[in-house]
């Protein structure tokens, strides 16, 4: 696609939008300007290609298609069937999965589909046999009542939020912490690393139905072969949430024991993080779990977003190209450089470094909370998010950490030198920021004061780098 074509497509689309609600066209333009001019370091964000973005803006959005390919609750779904089949085909080929389900609207939805499918597979099977039923339609209301009670008694073991797990891995305020009896495994208090012997001991004691592996803020690789061994020892289903690192799996940075697909029964992901696709989710599974995953809609999902499934197919096709593997390797190399940049300037990192796409900086060494650091960095045009660190003394709201990720700026073309410079800029801002005081004169966890001139100096230094690596080069809106 030529730059002129893309520029004209977007300019005209915005004109059409402006003719109905100009404020939406303005906000869309402003978002492009903001994204172009800030250092986007949020580990879960990226920049999808124009082809992926354009695919979402079509009439595929107008079709209802509840059900699955070839088995819909609405007539006229032939084109949606094509779209969904292609998304699933690309996903299977890219990840070497036996089965792929492209409907989930988000990562949380993908995890819900996985939970219900595991419950259905693990509980309904024996139940059907015991009740002498061929399929779930043969179960009586009394059977369902027993089934509901049984479902309420299932156990899930996942990584704790402060160790880097996700809220859908059994965290109490999330439905996963309510529909399951949950326990959590953490990381070693000294090293911050996963200790598989501790996970094994916890699993043996708790005997979970579902063992969840995967993370959203753990800066290290996981040995999924070991996690599968543990799951097998206790008869659990291994579910891996690879939302954060799906791009590193797709790009063959994580192979062998670090690739969850050959080891897990069910793998969930989002498509918009390191995978660089549209905002959405996906489930991969073994053949054994496929029939129950396939019931995701209408079990826990509303009608599929056909335009987004189409964009998933386009993004997955992009991820199958050799350039994507080069990108994924650069994401990991850049994270190394960022981590080394922090360490060489005296900053403290959770686990002492990284070997994936993210870095978790402990900001207590700067005398700040995560909230203060996040806000001070934002003032300087550096977009990050605050994050708990293991055993966080400041809790989940203020936190003591800042999470950085390399996928987005790597898409723009940043390399290791630029990420070293990013570390320099971040350390400069944080070391020139002091906590504010509360009304009673004590140290505040929220307010802060940054030395005059630092924010502007940082923005100017960032702009120099960002100008060298423009976002959507050639895209000019008229
Ligand atoms: N919001 C995603 C993240 O930032 O990690 C996960 O839900």
CSV table of C-alpha atoms and ligand atoms in Angstrom, one decimal:
chain,number,residue,atom,x,y,z
A,1,UNK,CA,0.0,0.0,0.0
A,2,UNK,CA,1.4,3.4,-0.9
A,3,UNK,CA,1.6,6.3,1.6
A,4,UNK,CA,-0.7,8.3,-0.7
A,5,UNK,CA,-3.3,5.7,-0.7
A,6,UNK,CA,-3.3,5.3,3.1
A,7,UNK,CA,-3.3,9.1,3.6
A,8,UNK,CA,-6.2,9.5,1.3
A,9,UNK,CA,-8.2,6.6,2.9
A,10,UNK,CA,-7.9,8.0,6.4
A,11,UNK,CA,-8.4,11.7,5.3
A,12,UNK,CA,-11.6,10.8,3.5
A,13,UNK,CA,-12.8,8.5,6.3
A,14,UNK,CA,-12.3,11.3,8.8
A,15,UNK,CA,-14.2,13.7,6.5
A,16,UNK,CA,-17.2,11.3,6.5
A,17,UNK,CA,-17.1,11.0,10.2
A,18,UNK,CA,-16.8,14.8,10.7
A,19,UNK,CA,-19.9,15.3,8.6
A,20,UNK,CA,-21.9,13.5,11.4
A,21,UNK,CA,-20.0,14.1,14.6
A,22,UNK,CA,-17.0,16.4,14.1
A,23,UNK,CA,-15.9,16.0,17.7
A,24,UNK,CA,-15.2,12.3,17.1
A,25,UNK,CA,-13.1,13.1,14.0
A,26,UNK,CA,-11.2,15.7,16.1
A,27,UNK,CA,-10.6,13.2,19.0
A,28,UNK,CA,-9.4,10.6,16.4
A,29,UNK,CA,-7.0,13.1,14.9
A,30,UNK,CA,-5.8,14.2,18.3
A,31,UNK,CA,-5.1,10.6,19.4
A,32,UNK,CA,-2.8,10.2,16.4
A,33,UNK,CA,-1.0,13.4,17.3
A,34,UNK,CA,-0.7,12.2,20.9
A,35,UNK,CA,0.6,8.8,20.0
A,36,UNK,CA,3.0,10.3,17.5
A,37,UNK,CA,4.5,12.6,20.1
A,38,UNK,CA,4.8,10.5,23.2
A,39,UNK,CA,7.2,7.7,24.3
A,40,UNK,CA,4.7,4.8,24.5
A,41,UNK,CA,6.2,2.4,27.0
A,42,UNK,CA,3.0,0.6,28.2
A,43,UNK,CA,4.0,-3.1,28.0
A,44,UNK,CA,0.5,-4.1,26.7
A,45,UNK,CA,0.2,-1.6,23.9
A,46,UNK,CA,1.5,-1.5,20.3
A,47,UNK,CA,0.7,0.1,17.0
A,48,UNK,CA,-1.3,-2.0,14.5
A,49,UNK,CA,-0.6,-1.7,10.8
A,50,UNK,CA,-2.8,0.4,8.6
A,51,UNK,CA,-4.1,-2.8,6.9
A,52,UNK,CA,-5.2,-4.1,10.3
A,53,UNK,CA,-6.8,-0.8,11.3
A,54,UNK,CA,-8.6,-0.3,8.0
A,55,UNK,CA,-10.0,-3.9,8.2
A,56,UNK,CA,-12.0,-2.9,11.3
A,57,UNK,CA,-13.8,-0.1,9.6
A,58,UNK,CA,-16.2,-2.0,7.4
A,59,UNK,CA,-19.8,-3.4,7.1
A,60,UNK,CA,-18.6,-6.7,8.5
A,61,UNK,CA,-19.5,-5.0,11.8
A,62,UNK,CA,-23.2,-5.0,10.8
A,63,UNK,CA,-23.7,-8.8,10.9
A,64,UNK,CA,-24.9,-10.9,13.7
A,65,UNK,CA,-23.3,-14.3,13.8
A,66,UNK,CA,-23.8,-16.0,17.2
A,67,UNK,CA,-22.7,-19.6,17.2
A,68,UNK,CA,-19.7,-21.1,15.4
A,69,UNK,CA,-18.5,-21.5,11.8
A,70,UNK,CA,-21.2,-23.4,9.9
A,71,UNK,CA,-23.5,-23.5,12.9
A,72,UNK,CA,-25.0,-20.0,13.4
A,73,UNK,CA,-28.1,-18.8,15.1
A,74,UNK,CA,-28.6,-16.3,12.2
A,75,UNK,CA,-29.0,-16.7,8.5
A,76,UNK,CA,-26.6,-15.3,5.9
A,77,UNK,CA,-23.4,-15.8,7.8
A,78,UNK,CA,-21.4,-17.2,4.9
A,79,UNK,CA,-18.9,-14.3,4.7
A,80,UNK,CA,-18.5,-14.2,8.5
A,81,UNK,CA,-17.8,-18.0,8.3
A,82,UNK,CA,-15.0,-17.2,5.8
A,83,UNK,CA,-13.6,-14.5,8.0
A,84,UNK,CA,-13.6,-16.6,11.2
A,85,UNK,CA,-12.2,-19.7,9.4
A,86,UNK,CA,-9.3,-17.6,8.0
A,87,UNK,CA,-8.5,-16.1,11.4
A,88,UNK,CA,-8.5,-19.5,13.0
A,89,UNK,CA,-6.5,-21.0,10.2
A,90,UNK,CA,-3.8,-18.3,10.4
A,91,UNK,CA,-3.7,-18.8,14.2
A,92,UNK,CA,-3.3,-22.6,14.0
A,93,UNK,CA,-0.5,-22.3,11.4
A,94,UNK,CA,1.3,-19.5,13.2
A,95,UNK,CA,1.3,-21.1,16.6
A,96,UNK,CA,1.2,-24.8,15.6
A,97,UNK,CA,-2.1,-25.2,17.5
A,98,UNK,CA,-4.5,-28.0,17.0
A,99,UNK,CA,-7.5,-25.7,17.3
A,100,UNK,CA,-8.1,-21.9,17.4
A,101,UNK,CA,-11.1,-19.8,18.4
A,102,UNK,CA,-11.0,-16.2,17.2
A,103,UNK,CA,-14.2,-14.9,18.7
A,104,UNK,CA,-13.3,-13.5,22.2
A,105,UNK,CA,-13.6,-9.7,22.4
A,106,UNK,CA,-10.8,-9.3,24.9
A,107,UNK,CA,-8.3,-11.2,27.0
A,108,UNK,CA,-10.8,-11.4,29.9
A,109,UNK,CA,-13.3,-12.9,27.6
A,110,UNK,CA,-10.8,-15.3,26.2
A,111,UNK,CA,-10.0,-16.4,29.8
A,112,UNK,CA,-13.7,-16.8,30.6
A,113,UNK,CA,-14.2,-19.0,27.6
A,114,UNK,CA,-11.2,-21.0,28.7
A,115,UNK,CA,-12.5,-21.4,32.3
A,116,UNK,CA,-16.0,-22.5,31.2
A,117,UNK,CA,-14.6,-24.8,28.5
A,118,UNK,CA,-12.3,-26.5,31.1
A,119,UNK,CA,-15.2,-26.8,33.5
A,120,UNK,CA,-17.5,-28.1,30.8
A,121,UNK,CA,-14.9,-30.6,29.6
A,122,UNK,CA,-13.7,-31.7,33.0
A,123,UNK,CA,-17.1,-31.8,34.7
A,124,UNK,CA,-19.7,-32.5,32.1
A,125,UNK,CA,-17.9,-35.5,30.7
A,126,UNK,CA,-18.0,-37.6,33.9
A,127,UNK,CA,-21.4,-36.1,34.6
A,128,UNK,CA,-22.9,-37.2,31.3
A,129,UNK,CA,-21.6,-40.7,31.8
A,130,UNK,CA,-22.9,-40.9,35.4
A,131,UNK,CA,-26.3,-39.5,34.3
A,132,UNK,CA,-26.4,-41.9,31.4
A,133,UNK,CA,-26.8,-38.9,29.0
A,134,UNK,CA,-25.4,-38.6,25.5
A,135,UNK,CA,-25.1,-34.8,25.6
A,136,UNK,CA,-25.9,-31.9,27.8
A,137,UNK,CA,-29.4,-31.6,26.4
A,138,UNK,CA,-30.3,-34.9,28.1
A,139,UNK,CA,-29.5,-33.7,31.6
A,140,UNK,CA,-32.4,-33.2,33.9
A,141,UNK,CA,-32.9,-30.0,36.0
A,142,UNK,CA,-31.7,-32.1,39.0
A,143,UNK,CA,-28.5,-33.0,37.1
A,144,UNK,CA,-27.9,-29.3,36.4
A,145,UNK,CA,-28.5,-28.4,40.0
A,146,UNK,CA,-25.8,-30.9,41.0
A,147,UNK,CA,-23.6,-29.6,38.2
A,148,UNK,CA,-23.9,-26.0,39.4
A,149,UNK,CA,-22.9,-27.1,42.9
A,150,UNK,CA,-20.0,-29.0,41.5
A,151,UNK,CA,-18.9,-26.0,39.4
A,152,UNK,CA,-19.0,-23.9,42.4
A,153,UNK,CA,-16.5,-26.2,44.1
A,154,UNK,CA,-13.7,-26.1,41.5
A,155,UNK,CA,-10.2,-25.0,42.4
A,156,UNK,CA,-7.8,-22.8,40.5
A,157,UNK,CA,-4.1,-22.1,41.2
A,158,UNK,CA,-2.6,-19.0,39.5
A,159,UNK,CA,0.2,-16.6,39.9
A,160,UNK,CA,-0.5,-13.8,42.4
A,161,UNK,CA,-1.2,-10.3,41.1
A,162,UNK,CA,1.8,-8.7,43.0
A,163,UNK,CA,4.1,-11.4,41.6
A,164,UNK,CA,3.1,-10.4,38.1
A,165,UNK,CA,-0.1,-12.6,37.5
A,166,UNK,CA,-3.2,-11.1,36.0
A,167,UNK,CA,-6.4,-10.3,37.8
A,168,UNK,CA,-8.2,-13.0,35.9
A,169,UNK,CA,-5.9,-15.6,37.3
A,170,UNK,CA,-8.0,-16.0,40.5
A,171,UNK,CA,-7.7,-12.5,42.0
A,172,UNK,CA,-10.6,-12.1,44.4
A,173,UNK,CA,-12.3,-9.0,42.9
A,174,UNK,CA,-12.4,-10.7,39.5
A,175,UNK,CA,-15.0,-13.4,38.6
A,176,UNK,CA,-12.2,-16.0,38.4
A,177,UNK,CA,-11.7,-15.5,42.1
A,178,UNK,CA,-15.4,-16.0,42.8
A,179,UNK,CA,-16.3,-18.9,40.4
A,180,UNK,CA,-13.3,-20.9,41.6
A,181,UNK,CA,-11.8,-21.6,45.0
A,182,UNK,CA,-8.5,-20.0,44.3
A,183,UNK,CA,-5.0,-20.1,45.7
A,184,UNK,CA,-2.0,-18.3,44.3
A,185,UNK,CA,1.6,-19.0,43.9
A,186,UNK,CA,4.1,-16.1,44.1
A,187,UNK,CA,7.8,-15.7,43.4
A,188,UNK,CA,10.9,-16.2,45.5
A,189,UNK,CA,11.2,-13.3,48.0
A,190,UNK,CA,14.9,-13.0,47.4
A,191,UNK,CA,15.2,-13.4,43.6
A,192,UNK,CA,11.7,-12.5,42.5
A,193,UNK,CA,11.9,-15.5,40.3
A,194,UNK,CA,9.3,-18.3,39.9
A,195,UNK,CA,10.3,-21.3,42.0
A,196,UNK,CA,8.8,-24.4,40.3
A,197,UNK,CA,9.3,-26.6,43.5
A,198,UNK,CA,7.2,-24.2,45.4
A,199,UNK,CA,4.5,-24.2,42.7
A,200,UNK,CA,4.6,-28.0,42.7
A,201,UNK,CA,4.3,-28.2,46.5
A,202,UNK,CA,1.3,-25.8,46.4
A,203,UNK,CA,-0.3,-27.7,43.6
A,204,UNK,CA,0.1,-31.0,45.4
A,205,UNK,CA,-1.5,-29.6,48.5
A,206,UNK,CA,-4.3,-27.7,46.8
A,207,UNK,CA,-5.0,-30.1,43.9
A,208,UNK,CA,-6.4,-27.5,41.5
A,209,UNK,CA,-8.6,-28.4,38.6
A,210,UNK,CA,-7.0,-25.6,36.7
A,211,UNK,CA,-3.3,-24.6,36.9
A,212,UNK,CA,-2.9,-21.1,35.3
A,213,UNK,CA,0.5,-20.0,34.0
A,214,UNK,CA,1.3,-16.7,32.3
A,215,UNK,CA,1.6,-13.1,33.5
A,216,UNK,CA,1.2,-9.5,32.8
A,217,UNK,CA,4.1,-8.1,34.8
A,218,UNK,CA,6.7,-10.8,35.3
A,219,UNK,CA,9.8,-9.8,33.4
A,220,UNK,CA,11.1,-13.4,32.8
A,221,UNK,CA,10.4,-16.4,30.7
A,222,UNK,CA,8.4,-19.4,32.1
A,223,UNK,CA,9.2,-23.0,31.6
A,224,UNK,CA,5.9,-24.3,30.4
A,225,UNK,CA,7.1,-27.9,30.1
A,226,UNK,CA,7.7,-27.8,33.9
A,227,UNK,CA,4.3,-26.3,34.5
A,228,UNK,CA,2.7,-29.1,32.4
A,229,UNK,CA,4.6,-31.7,34.5
A,230,UNK,CA,3.2,-30.2,37.6
A,231,UNK,CA,-0.3,-30.1,36.2
A,232,UNK,CA,0.0,-33.7,35.2
A,233,UNK,CA,1.2,-34.7,38.6
A,234,UNK,CA,-1.9,-33.4,40.2
A,235,UNK,CA,-4.4,-34.1,37.4
A,236,UNK,CA,-4.9,-30.4,36.6
A,237,UNK,CA,-5.6,-28.8,33.2
A,238,UNK,CA,-2.8,-26.4,32.3
A,239,UNK,CA,-4.1,-23.1,31.0
A,240,UNK,CA,-1.6,-20.6,29.8
A,241,UNK,CA,-2.5,-16.9,29.4
A,242,UNK,CA,0.1,-15.7,26.8
A,243,UNK,CA,-1.6,-12.3,26.2
A,244,UNK,CA,1.6,-10.4,26.9
A,245,UNK,CA,4.1,-12.5,25.1
A,246,UNK,CA,2.1,-13.9,22.2
A,247,UNK,CA,4.3,-11.9,19.8
A,248,UNK,CA,7.4,-13.5,21.2
A,249,UNK,CA,5.9,-16.9,20.7
A,250,UNK,CA,4.8,-16.0,17.2
A,251,UNK,CA,8.2,-14.6,16.4
A,252,UNK,CA,9.9,-17.7,17.7
A,253,UNK,CA,11.8,-15.9,20.4
A,254,UNK,CA,10.1,-18.3,22.9
A,255,UNK,CA,10.7,-21.8,21.6
A,256,UNK,CA,10.9,-25.3,23.2
A,257,UNK,CA,10.0,-25.3,26.9
A,258,UNK,CA,9.2,-21.6,26.7
A,259,UNK,CA,6.6,-22.0,24.0
A,260,UNK,CA,3.3,-22.7,25.8
A,261,UNK,CA,1.4,-24.1,22.8
A,262,UNK,CA,2.8,-27.6,22.8
A,263,UNK,CA,2.6,-27.9,26.6
A,264,UNK,CA,-0.7,-26.4,27.6
A,265,UNK,CA,-4.2,-27.9,27.2
A,266,UNK,CA,-5.6,-24.4,26.6
A,267,UNK,CA,-3.8,-21.2,25.7
A,268,UNK,CA,-5.5,-17.8,25.8
A,269,UNK,CA,-4.2,-14.5,24.4
A,270,UNK,CA,-5.1,-11.0,23.3
A,271,UNK,CA,-4.3,-10.0,19.8
A,272,UNK,CA,-3.3,-6.3,20.4
A,273,UNK,CA,-0.2,-6.5,22.6
A,274,UNK,CA,3.1,-7.9,21.4
A,275,UNK,CA,1.2,-9.7,18.6
A,276,UNK,CA,0.4,-6.2,17.1
A,277,UNK,CA,-3.1,-6.9,15.9
A,278,UNK,CA,-6.6,-5.5,16.6
A,279,UNK,CA,-7.9,-5.1,20.2
A,280,UNK,CA,-9.4,-8.6,20.9
A,281,UNK,CA,-8.8,-12.1,22.3
A,282,UNK,CA,-8.3,-15.6,21.1
A,283,UNK,CA,-8.1,-19.2,22.5
A,284,UNK,CA,-5.9,-22.0,21.3
A,285,UNK,CA,-6.6,-25.5,22.4
A,286,UNK,CA,-5.9,-29.2,21.9
A,287,UNK,CA,-8.4,-31.2,19.9
A,288,UNK,CA,-9.7,-32.6,23.2
A,289,UNK,CA,-10.8,-29.2,24.5
A,290,UNK,CA,-11.9,-27.8,21.1
A,291,UNK,CA,-15.6,-28.8,21.3
A,292,UNK,CA,-16.1,-27.0,24.7
A,293,UNK,CA,-14.1,-23.9,23.6
A,294,UNK,CA,-16.2,-23.7,20.5
A,295,UNK,CA,-19.3,-23.2,22.7
A,296,UNK,CA,-17.8,-19.8,24.0
A,297,UNK,CA,-20.6,-18.0,22.2
A,298,UNK,CA,-23.3,-18.0,23.4
A,299,UNK,CA,-22.0,-19.6,26.7
A,300,UNK,CA,-20.1,-16.5,27.8
A,301,UNK,CA,-19.7,-14.3,24.7
A,302,UNK,CA,-22.1,-12.0,22.9
A,303,UNK,CA,-22.2,-11.9,19.1
A,304,UNK,CA,-18.8,-12.1,17.5
A,305,UNK,CA,-17.2,-8.9,16.2
A,306,UNK,CA,-16.8,-10.0,12.6
A,307,UNK,CA,-14.9,-6.9,11.6
A,308,UNK,CA,-12.4,-7.5,14.4
A,309,UNK,CA,-12.0,-11.2,13.5
A,310,UNK,CA,-11.2,-10.0,10.0
A,311,UNK,CA,-8.5,-7.7,11.4
A,312,UNK,CA,-7.2,-10.6,13.5
A,313,UNK,CA,-6.8,-12.7,10.3
A,314,UNK,CA,-4.9,-9.8,8.7
A,315,UNK,CA,-2.6,-9.3,11.7
A,316,UNK,CA,-2.0,-13.1,12.0
A,317,UNK,CA,-1.1,-13.2,8.3
A,318,UNK,CA,1.4,-10.3,9.0
A,319,UNK,CA,2.8,-12.2,11.9
A,320,UNK,CA,3.5,-15.2,9.7
A,321,UNK,CA,5.9,-13.2,7.6
A,322,UNK,CA,9.7,-13.4,8.3
A,323,UNK,CA,9.8,-9.7,9.2
A,324,UNK,CA,7.7,-10.4,12.3
A,325,UNK,CA,10.3,-12.7,13.7
A,326,UNK,CA,12.9,-10.0,13.2
A,327,UNK,CA,10.6,-7.6,15.0
A,328,UNK,CA,10.0,-10.0,17.9
A,329,UNK,CA,13.7,-10.6,18.4
A,330,UNK,CA,14.3,-6.8,18.4
A,331,UNK,CA,11.5,-6.4,21.1
A,332,UNK,CA,13.5,-8.8,23.4
A,333,UNK,CA,16.9,-7.3,22.6
A,334,UNK,CA,15.5,-3.8,23.3
A,335,UNK,CA,14.1,-4.9,26.6
A,336,UNK,CA,17.6,-6.1,27.5
A,337,UNK,CA,19.0,-2.8,26.6
A,338,UNK,CA,16.4,-0.9,28.6
A,339,UNK,CA,17.1,-3.1,31.7
A,340,UNK,CA,20.8,-2.6,31.3
A,341,UNK,CA,20.3,1.1,30.9
A,342,UNK,CA,18.5,1.2,34.2
A,343,UNK,CA,20.9,-1.0,36.1
A,344,UNK,CA,24.0,0.8,34.9
A,345,UNK,CA,22.4,4.0,36.3
A,346,UNK,CA,21.8,2.5,39.7
A,347,UNK,CA,18.1,1.7,39.4
A,348,UNK,CA,16.6,-1.4,41.0
A,349,UNK,CA,14.7,-3.9,38.8
A,350,UNK,CA,12.4,-6.7,40.0
A,351,UNK,CA,14.2,-10.0,39.3
A,352,UNK,CA,17.3,-7.9,38.5
A,353,UNK,CA,16.6,-7.8,34.8
A,354,UNK,CA,14.4,-9.2,32.0
A,355,UNK,CA,14.4,-11.8,29.3
A,356,UNK,CA,11.1,-11.0,27.7
A,357,UNK,CA,9.5,-7.7,26.5
A,358,UNK,CA,9.0,-5.9,29.9
A,359,UNK,CA,11.0,-4.4,32.7
A,360,UNK,CA,9.6,-3.7,36.2
A,361,UNK,CA,11.4,-0.8,37.9
A,362,UNK,CA,11.1,-0.6,41.6
A,363,UNK,CA,10.8,3.1,42.3
A,364,UNK,CA,11.2,3.0,46.0
A,365,UNK,CA,14.9,3.7,45.5
A,366,UNK,CA,13.9,7.1,44.2
A,367,UNK,CA,11.8,7.7,47.3
A,368,UNK,CA,8.6,7.6,45.2
A,369,UNK,CA,5.4,5.5,44.9
A,370,UNK,CA,4.4,4.1,41.5
A,371,UNK,CA,1.7,6.6,41.3
A,372,UNK,CA,4.0,9.6,41.7
A,373,UNK,CA,6.5,8.1,39.3
A,374,UNK,CA,3.8,7.4,36.7
A,375,UNK,CA,2.5,11.0,36.9
A,376,UNK,CA,5.9,12.6,36.8
A,377,UNK,CA,6.9,10.6,33.8
A,378,UNK,CA,3.6,11.4,32.0
A,379,UNK,CA,4.2,15.1,32.6
A,380,UNK,CA,7.5,14.6,30.7
A,381,UNK,CA,5.7,12.8,27.8
A,382,UNK,CA,6.7,9.3,28.9
A,383,UNK,CA,3.6,7.0,29.0
A,384,UNK,CA,3.9,4.0,31.4
A,385,UNK,CA,1.8,2.4,34.0
A,386,UNK,CA,2.3,1.9,37.7
A,387,UNK,CA,2.4,-1.6,38.9
A,388,UNK,CA,2.7,-3.6,42.1
A,389,UNK,CA,6.0,-5.3,42.9
A,390,UNK,CA,6.1,-8.5,44.9
A,391,UNK,CA,5.0,-7.9,48.5
A,392,UNK,CA,4.3,-4.3,47.6
A,393,UNK,CA,4.3,-2.1,50.7
A,394,UNK,CA,2.2,0.6,48.9
A,395,UNK,CA,-0.6,-1.7,47.9
A,396,UNK,CA,-2.3,-2.1,44.5
A,397,UNK,CA,-3.4,1.5,44.1
A,398,UNK,CA,-0.3,3.5,44.8
A,399,UNK,CA,2.2,0.6,44.1
A,400,UNK,CA,6.0,0.7,44.2
A,401,UNK,CA,6.7,-0.1,40.6
A,402,UNK,CA,6.6,1.1,37.0
A,403,UNK,CA,6.2,-1.4,34.2
A,404,UNK,CA,7.9,-0.6,30.9
A,405,UNK,CA,7.5,-2.6,27.7
A,406,UNK,CA,9.3,-2.4,24.4
A,407,UNK,CA,6.7,-3.7,21.8
A,408,UNK,CA,5.3,-0.3,20.7
A,409,UNK,CA,8.5,1.7,20.3
A,410,UNK,CA,10.1,-1.3,18.6
A,411,UNK,CA,7.4,-1.1,16.0
A,412,UNK,CA,8.4,2.5,15.4
A,413,UNK,CA,11.9,1.4,14.8
A,414,UNK,CA,13.6,2.1,18.1
A,415,UNK,CA,16.7,0.0,18.6
A,416,UNK,CA,19.0,-0.7,21.6
A,417,UNK,CA,20.7,2.7,21.6
A,418,UNK,CA,17.3,4.4,21.7
A,419,UNK,CA,16.2,2.2,24.6
A,420,UNK,CA,19.4,3.0,26.5
A,421,UNK,CA,18.6,6.7,26.0
A,422,UNK,CA,15.0,6.0,27.3
A,423,UNK,CA,16.5,4.6,30.5
A,424,UNK,CA,18.6,7.7,30.9
A,425,UNK,CA,15.6,10.0,30.4
A,426,UNK,CA,13.5,8.1,32.9
A,427,UNK,CA,16.2,8.0,35.6
A,428,UNK,CA,16.8,11.7,35.1
A,429,UNK,CA,13.1,12.5,35.6
A,430,UNK,CA,12.6,10.2,38.6
A,431,UNK,CA,15.8,11.3,40.4
A,432,UNK,CA,14.7,14.9,40.1
A,433,UNK,CA,11.2,14.2,41.5
A,434,UNK,CA,10.4,14.4,45.2
A,435,UNK,CA,7.2,13.3,47.0
A,436,UNK,CA,4.8,16.1,47.9
A,437,UNK,CA,3.4,16.5,51.4
A,438,UNK,CA,-0.1,15.8,52.7
A,439,UNK,CA,-2.3,18.6,54.4
A,440,UNK,CA,-0.9,17.5,57.7
A,441,UNK,CA,2.7,17.8,56.6
A,442,UNK,CA,3.5,14.1,56.1
A,443,UNK,CA,4.8,12.5,53.0
A,444,UNK,CA,2.2,12.1,50.3
A,445,UNK,CA,1.8,8.9,48.2
A,446,UNK,CA,0.1,10.8,45.4
A,447,UNK,CA,1.5,14.3,45.0
A,448,UNK,CA,5.1,15.1,43.8
A,449,UNK,CA,7.3,17.9,42.7
A,450,UNK,CA,9.6,17.7,39.7
A,451,UNK,CA,12.4,20.2,39.3
A,452,UNK,CA,11.6,23.0,36.9
A,453,UNK,CA,12.6,22.4,33.3
A,454,UNK,CA,13.0,18.6,33.6
A,455,UNK,CA,9.7,17.8,31.8
A,456,UNK,CA,10.4,20.1,28.9
A,457,UNK,CA,13.9,18.9,28.6
A,458,UNK,CA,12.7,15.3,28.5
A,459,UNK,CA,10.1,16.1,25.9
A,460,UNK,CA,12.6,17.7,23.7
A,461,UNK,CA,15.0,14.8,24.0
A,462,UNK,CA,12.1,12.3,23.2
A,463,UNK,CA,11.0,14.4,20.2
A,464,UNK,CA,14.5,14.1,18.7
A,465,UNK,CA,14.2,10.3,18.8
A,466,UNK,CA,10.5,10.1,17.9
A,467,UNK,CA,11.2,12.3,14.8
A,468,UNK,CA,13.8,9.9,13.6
A,469,UNK,CA,11.2,7.0,13.8
A,470,UNK,CA,7.9,8.5,12.8
A,471,UNK,CA,4.7,6.6,13.6
A,472,UNK,CA,2.9,5.6,10.4
A,473,UNK,CA,5.5,7.3,8.2
A,474,UNK,CA,3.9,8.8,5.1
A,475,UNK,CA,0.5,9.1,6.7
A,476,UNK,CA,-0.6,12.7,6.3
A,477,UNK,CA,-4.1,13.8,7.2
A,478,UNK,CA,-5.5,16.5,5.0
B,1,LIG,N1,-4.4,-4.4,30.6
B,1,LIG,C1,-3.5,-5.5,30.3
B,1,LIG,C2,-2.1,-5.1,30.8
B,1,LIG,O1,-1.8,-3.9,30.7
B,1,LIG,O2,-1.3,-5.9,31.1
B,1,LIG,C3,-3.9,-6.8,30.9
B,1,LIG,O3,-5.2,-6.8,31.1
